[in-house]
Amino acid sequence: MAQRIEDYALIGDMSTAALVGRNGSIDWLCLPRFDSEACFAALLGDEHNGHWSMAPMAPVSSVRRHYRDGTMVLETIFACEGGEISVIDFMPITDDRDRIDLARIVCGRSGSVRMRTGLRFRFDYGRVIPWVSRRGGDLHAIAGPDGLILSTPVETHGHDFSTEAEFTVEAGQRIPFTLTWFPSWQKPPDAIDPEDALRQTEQWWRTWAGHCAYDGPWREVLLRSLLTLKALTHAQTGGIVAAPTASLPEELGGVRNWDYRYCWIRDATFTLLALSSSGYLSEAAAWRDWLVRAVAGEPSSLQILYGIAGERRIEEYELDWLSGYENSRPVRIGNEAHKQLQLDVYGELMDALHTARRRDLEPNGDAWRVQRALLRFLEHTWTEPDEGIWEVRGPRRHFTHSKLMAWVAFDRGVKECEQFGMDGPVEHWRRVRDVIHAQVCEQGYNAKLGAFTQFPWQRIPGRCAAADAAGGLPAGERSPGARHHRGDPLPTDVGWLRPPLRHRAGGGRAAPGGSGVPAVLLLARGLPSTGRPDG
């Protein structure tokens, strides 16, 4: 049975990532990329769909864990009758894209602890059982294009189509396990030295973390977030995935279970802003170059999401052999949202590239040509209905947020010309910007409520906290933050801080969902403009 989501920790090597539970079980791992088929898929089913457990045989009295400072190296400490052990989990960083390594080192801290480990290799999201053989002391598992090698000094044995072992760890002892993926048609790679790999991996992450430009009181918290974002960046392509997981539900037992292992333009722009504002301009440049490649062609063909290398076809299908996380079905792979029109993406993209240029990102002429082409397209499209940031799967609607972000797109185009001397029809863009601004203020604002609405002329407040944060509207009576500034209650049950509006607009896929964290953060960004920096 899968753990609670909050009981999983992420490890990764910027090609893919694994989820490690507090119980020592790796329940999710896709190889060799974030969006590849999973070989451990217990997260969306059960242990028979693939996992790698590692834990004491005796009842565990306590579990504590942490990332080693400035790294994505996870250490989980188990205390039980007989002693205490730790499991160090990490994925070594390598330039060799014909291999992926995952290492686990079991360390005796005190006493003598009897351990058990169990592996079920299940390719194709937990469906395909590989052919397993032993070669020179290592275990080889092959299925189609995928090969896995398990290397360890511990003696293992097969049982019920799984690989198991029991062993004892004494105080001061370190017992390694490494799992290596390779293309099955190639010669199996040599095993890594786990201890050397650990030192090199820690050094790599700490060197990267040392470039963080922020040195304030929240550095440790900020750095942990930055490390996570870096781990979700694909090193080869520069693409940034929205999440390492697929089909986790918005509501337990619900049907809104989407695959987020792709590059959303919107999500990636937020990541770009976070990285560039913290001094990581090389990541910003890599993503910008990825963007130019991904959106090449007609601007009308801009998608809201792409594959890690810029792939456009991300067909959605269901896996009927998986029960889903907490029985949340169907389990979906791929994402049909790649066919949607979401006008707000243009504004977020233009804002991110403008911000990167303000932070001295090295110029790229192709990027500016792409931006101009996108604005030419948006000029004739911003008045159209779209699926919006909510990614509704019903009829397209006119969303206030989409119109606002169209304003942002033209505003940033104007600023590029004004502040950086970029070539463009700046006067024309100013006129379009003013027309959009007037319409948003006239049709998207409900004076009786003192708030902007999700749809034009709507009578209940909507999620337009971005209006303050984007600088799209004057601070005052027509900013969402002003309502809070006056002391008026924010309507948490209609879309401000929770997402029911998103689900009501979703073409019959209703679900109450959880708290809307992005809306809260956008509100926090906007409040200073109303004189309430403390929220």
PDB file of N, CA, C and O in Angstrom, residues 70 112 122 148 152 199 268 295 386 392 467 472 502 529:
ATOM      1  N   GLY A  70      22.529  21.135   1.574  1.00  0.00           N
ATOM      2  CA  GLY A  70      22.865  21.608   0.249  1.00  0.00           C
ATOM      3  C   GLY A  70      22.854  20.553  -0.837  1.00  0.00           C
ATOM      4  O   GLY A  70      23.471  20.742  -1.881  1.00  0.00           O
ATOM      5  N   SER A 112      23.116  -3.922  16.580  1.00  0.00           N
ATOM      6  CA  SER A 112      23.101  -4.875  15.472  1.00  0.00           C
ATOM      7  C   SER A 112      21.662  -4.998  14.992  1.00  0.00           C
ATOM      8  O   SER A 112      20.758  -5.341  15.773  1.00  0.00           O
ATOM      9  N   ARG A 122       9.152  -4.142 -12.401  1.00  0.00           N
ATOM     10  CA  ARG A 122       7.942  -4.237 -13.219  1.00  0.00           C
ATOM     11  C   ARG A 122       7.933  -3.088 -14.227  1.00  0.00           C
ATOM     12  O   ARG A 122       7.569  -1.958 -13.895  1.00  0.00           O
ATOM     13  N   LEU A 148      18.193  -3.571 -16.353  1.00  0.00           N
ATOM     14  CA  LEU A 148      18.534  -3.152 -14.997  1.00  0.00           C
ATOM     15  C   LEU A 148      19.577  -4.103 -14.431  1.00  0.00           C
ATOM     16  O   LEU A 148      19.531  -5.317 -14.680  1.00  0.00           O
ATOM     17  N   THR A 152      25.368  -5.664  -5.371  1.00  0.00           N
ATOM     18  CA  THR A 152      25.460  -5.576  -3.909  1.00  0.00           C
ATOM     19  C   THR A 152      26.287  -6.757  -3.403  1.00  0.00           C
ATOM     20  O   THR A 152      26.257  -7.844  -3.999  1.00  0.00           O
ATOM     21  N   ARG A 199      30.278  10.800  -2.548  1.00  0.00           N
ATOM     22  CA  ARG A 199      31.099  12.008  -2.356  1.00  0.00           C
ATOM     23  C   ARG A 199      30.967  12.952  -3.550  1.00  0.00           C
ATOM     24  O   ARG A 199      30.822  14.177  -3.374  1.00  0.00           O
ATOM     25  N   ALA A 268       6.846  26.350 -16.002  1.00  0.00           N
ATOM     26  CA  ALA A 268       8.269  26.549 -16.245  1.00  0.00           C
ATOM     27  C   ALA A 268       8.653  28.019 -16.115  1.00  0.00           C
ATOM     28  O   ALA A 268       9.751  28.344 -15.667  1.00  0.00           O
ATOM     29  N   VAL A 295       8.750  25.969 -29.451  1.00  0.00           N
ATOM     30  CA  VAL A 295       7.652  26.724 -30.060  1.00  0.00           C
ATOM     31  C   VAL A 295       7.958  27.099 -31.501  1.00  0.00           C
ATOM     32  O   VAL A 295       7.204  27.869 -32.111  1.00  0.00           O
ATOM     33  N   ASP A 386     -11.243  30.589 -24.090  1.00  0.00           N
ATOM     34  CA  ASP A 386     -10.187  29.586 -23.982  1.00  0.00           C
ATOM     35  C   ASP A 386     -10.477  28.659 -22.818  1.00  0.00           C
ATOM     36  O   ASP A 386     -11.489  28.799 -22.129  1.00  0.00           O
ATOM     37  N   VAL A 392     -10.038  23.690 -18.194  1.00  0.00           N
ATOM     38  CA  VAL A 392     -11.367  23.066 -18.184  1.00  0.00           C
ATOM     39  C   VAL A 392     -11.484  22.081 -19.335  1.00  0.00           C
ATOM     40  O   VAL A 392     -10.908  22.277 -20.405  1.00  0.00           O
ATOM     41  N   ALA A 467      -3.823  39.906 -10.610  1.00  0.00           N
ATOM     42  CA  ALA A 467      -3.940  41.283 -11.053  1.00  0.00           C
ATOM     43  C   ALA A 467      -2.996  42.190 -10.276  1.00  0.00           C
ATOM     44  O   ALA A 467      -2.360  43.086 -10.831  1.00  0.00           O
ATOM     45  N   GLY A 472      -0.937  44.604 -13.312  1.00  0.00           N
ATOM     46  CA  GLY A 472      -1.855  44.876 -14.401  1.00  0.00           C
ATOM     47  C   GLY A 472      -2.908  45.904 -14.077  1.00  0.00           C
ATOM     48  O   GLY A 472      -3.559  46.415 -14.970  1.00  0.00           O
ATOM     49  N   ARG A 502     -12.674  26.102 -10.385  1.00  0.00           N
ATOM     50  CA  ARG A 502     -11.955  25.358 -11.407  1.00  0.00           C
ATOM     51  C   ARG A 502     -12.715  24.092 -11.758  1.00  0.00           C
ATOM     52  O   ARG A 502     -12.865  23.742 -12.916  1.00  0.00           O
ATOM     53  N   SER A 529       1.068  46.179  -2.426  1.00  0.00           N
ATOM     54  CA  SER A 529       0.607  47.319  -3.215  1.00  0.00           C
ATOM     55  C   SER A 529      -0.575  48.019  -2.571  1.00  0.00           C
ATOM     56  O   SER A 529      -0.943  49.126  -2.962  1.00  0.00           O
TER      57      SER A 529
END
